[in-house]
Amino acid sequence: MKSSFFLVFFIFSFTSANAGLNNFTDLILFEDWLIERKVDLSNNEIKCRASIPSHANWFGARVRLGPNNELIKPIWVSVNANQLLDSKLAKIKKILEECRSGFLFLVDDL
């Protein structure tokens, strides 16, 4: 039993985890908003984005914040007014700023 556990551990210790490297991956969920992050290895740039995933499985069809933190809402999507409160959007923008600030991401007060 111990030898099989050691063997499995040994094999998986050589596999790499590419979470967030060159592809967007889920970082956190803040209320209704999903924050995703990508580290672009070709130019060492960190990209973060926010969207409400309940409306579509493709990012472009979701209510989201654009590259300049502008609200983008497809006309065919109806949204609960609570999801777009100014206070909530301000918090999402702050989280995105912290996400983009460096490799280590720590949110102070969610």
CSV table of C-alpha atoms in Angstrom, one decimal:
chain,number,residue,atom,x,y,z
A,1,MET,CA,0.0,0.0,0.0
A,2,LYS,CA,2.7,2.5,0.9
A,3,SER,CA,4.7,1.7,-2.2
A,4,SER,CA,1.8,2.3,-4.5
A,5,PHE,CA,1.0,5.6,-2.8
A,6,PHE,CA,4.7,6.6,-3.1
A,7,LEU,CA,4.7,5.6,-6.8
A,8,VAL,CA,1.6,7.7,-7.5
A,9,PHE,CA,3.0,10.7,-5.6
A,10,PHE,CA,6.4,10.3,-7.5
A,11,ILE,CA,4.7,10.2,-10.9
A,12,PHE,CA,2.5,13.2,-10.3
A,13,SER,CA,5.4,15.2,-8.8
A,14,PHE,CA,6.9,15.4,-12.4
A,15,THR,CA,3.7,16.8,-14.0
A,16,SER,CA,3.5,20.5,-14.4
A,17,ALA,CA,0.6,22.7,-13.6
A,18,ASN,CA,-0.1,25.5,-16.1
A,19,ALA,CA,-3.0,27.2,-14.3
A,20,GLY,CA,-3.3,30.7,-15.6
A,21,LEU,CA,-0.3,30.4,-18.0
A,22,ASN,CA,-1.2,31.5,-21.5
A,23,ASN,CA,-4.9,30.7,-20.9
A,24,PHE,CA,-7.5,32.4,-18.7
A,25,THR,CA,-8.4,30.3,-15.6
A,26,ASP,CA,-10.8,31.0,-12.8
A,27,LEU,CA,-9.3,32.9,-10.0
A,28,ILE,CA,-12.1,33.9,-7.6
A,29,LEU,CA,-15.8,34.3,-7.5
A,30,PHE,CA,-16.9,37.6,-5.9
A,31,GLU,CA,-20.7,37.5,-5.4
A,32,ASP,CA,-22.0,37.0,-9.0
A,33,TRP,CA,-18.8,38.0,-10.7
A,34,LEU,CA,-16.1,35.6,-11.9
A,35,ILE,CA,-12.5,36.9,-11.9
A,36,GLU,CA,-10.2,35.2,-14.4
A,37,ARG,CA,-6.5,35.5,-14.8
A,38,LYS,CA,-3.9,34.8,-17.5
A,39,VAL,CA,-0.1,35.2,-17.4
A,40,ASP,CA,1.1,35.7,-20.9
A,41,LEU,CA,4.6,34.0,-21.0
A,42,SER,CA,5.5,35.6,-24.3
A,43,ASN,CA,5.7,39.1,-22.8
A,44,ASN,CA,5.3,38.4,-19.1
A,45,GLU,CA,2.1,40.3,-18.9
A,46,ILE,CA,-0.7,39.6,-16.4
A,47,LYS,CA,-4.2,39.9,-17.7
A,48,CYS,CA,-7.4,39.8,-15.6
A,49,ARG,CA,-11.0,40.0,-16.5
A,50,ALA,CA,-14.4,40.0,-14.8
A,51,SER,CA,-17.7,38.7,-16.0
A,52,ILE,CA,-21.1,37.3,-14.9
A,53,PRO,CA,-20.9,33.7,-16.0
A,54,SER,CA,-24.6,32.9,-15.6
A,55,HIS,CA,-25.7,34.3,-18.9
A,56,ALA,CA,-23.4,32.5,-21.3
A,57,ASN,CA,-20.5,30.0,-21.4
A,58,TRP,CA,-18.6,32.2,-23.8
A,59,PHE,CA,-16.9,35.3,-22.4
A,60,GLY,CA,-18.0,37.6,-25.3
A,61,ALA,CA,-21.7,36.9,-24.6
A,62,ARG,CA,-21.5,37.7,-20.9
A,63,VAL,CA,-22.0,40.9,-19.0
A,64,ARG,CA,-18.4,41.9,-18.3
A,65,LEU,CA,-15.9,44.7,-17.8
A,66,GLY,CA,-13.8,45.6,-20.8
A,67,PRO,CA,-10.1,46.2,-20.9
A,68,ASN,CA,-10.5,49.7,-19.6
A,69,ASN,CA,-13.0,48.6,-16.9
A,70,GLU,CA,-16.0,49.8,-18.9
A,71,LEU,CA,-19.2,47.9,-18.5
A,72,ILE,CA,-20.2,45.8,-21.5
A,73,LYS,CA,-23.7,44.4,-21.5
A,74,PRO,CA,-25.0,42.6,-24.6
A,75,ILE,CA,-28.5,44.0,-25.4
A,76,TRP,CA,-30.1,40.5,-25.3
A,77,VAL,CA,-29.1,39.9,-21.7
A,78,SER,CA,-31.3,40.9,-18.8
A,79,VAL,CA,-29.5,41.5,-15.6
A,80,ASN,CA,-30.6,41.9,-12.0
A,81,ALA,CA,-30.0,45.5,-11.0
A,82,ASN,CA,-28.2,44.3,-7.8
A,83,GLN,CA,-25.4,42.8,-10.0
A,84,LEU,CA,-24.6,46.2,-11.5
A,85,LEU,CA,-24.6,48.4,-8.4
A,86,ASP,CA,-22.0,51.1,-8.5
A,87,SER,CA,-20.5,50.0,-5.2
A,88,LYS,CA,-20.2,46.4,-6.5
A,89,LEU,CA,-18.6,47.5,-9.8
A,90,ALA,CA,-16.2,49.6,-7.9
A,91,LYS,CA,-15.2,46.6,-5.8
A,92,ILE,CA,-14.8,44.5,-8.9
A,93,LYS,CA,-12.6,47.1,-10.5
A,94,LYS,CA,-10.4,47.2,-7.4
A,95,ILE,CA,-10.1,43.4,-7.4
A,96,LEU,CA,-9.0,43.6,-11.1
A,97,GLU,CA,-6.5,46.3,-10.3
A,98,GLU,CA,-5.0,44.1,-7.5
A,99,CYS,CA,-5.1,41.0,-9.8
A,100,ARG,CA,-3.1,42.9,-12.5
A,101,SER,CA,-0.6,44.3,-10.0
A,102,GLY,CA,1.7,41.3,-9.7
A,103,PHE,CA,2.2,37.6,-9.7
A,104,LEU,CA,1.0,37.2,-6.1
A,105,PHE,CA,-2.7,37.9,-5.7
A,106,LEU,CA,-4.1,38.6,-2.3
A,107,VAL,CA,-7.4,40.3,-1.8
A,108,ASP,CA,-7.8,42.2,1.4
A,109,ASP,CA,-11.5,42.2,2.2
A,110,LEU,CA,-13.9,40.3,0.1
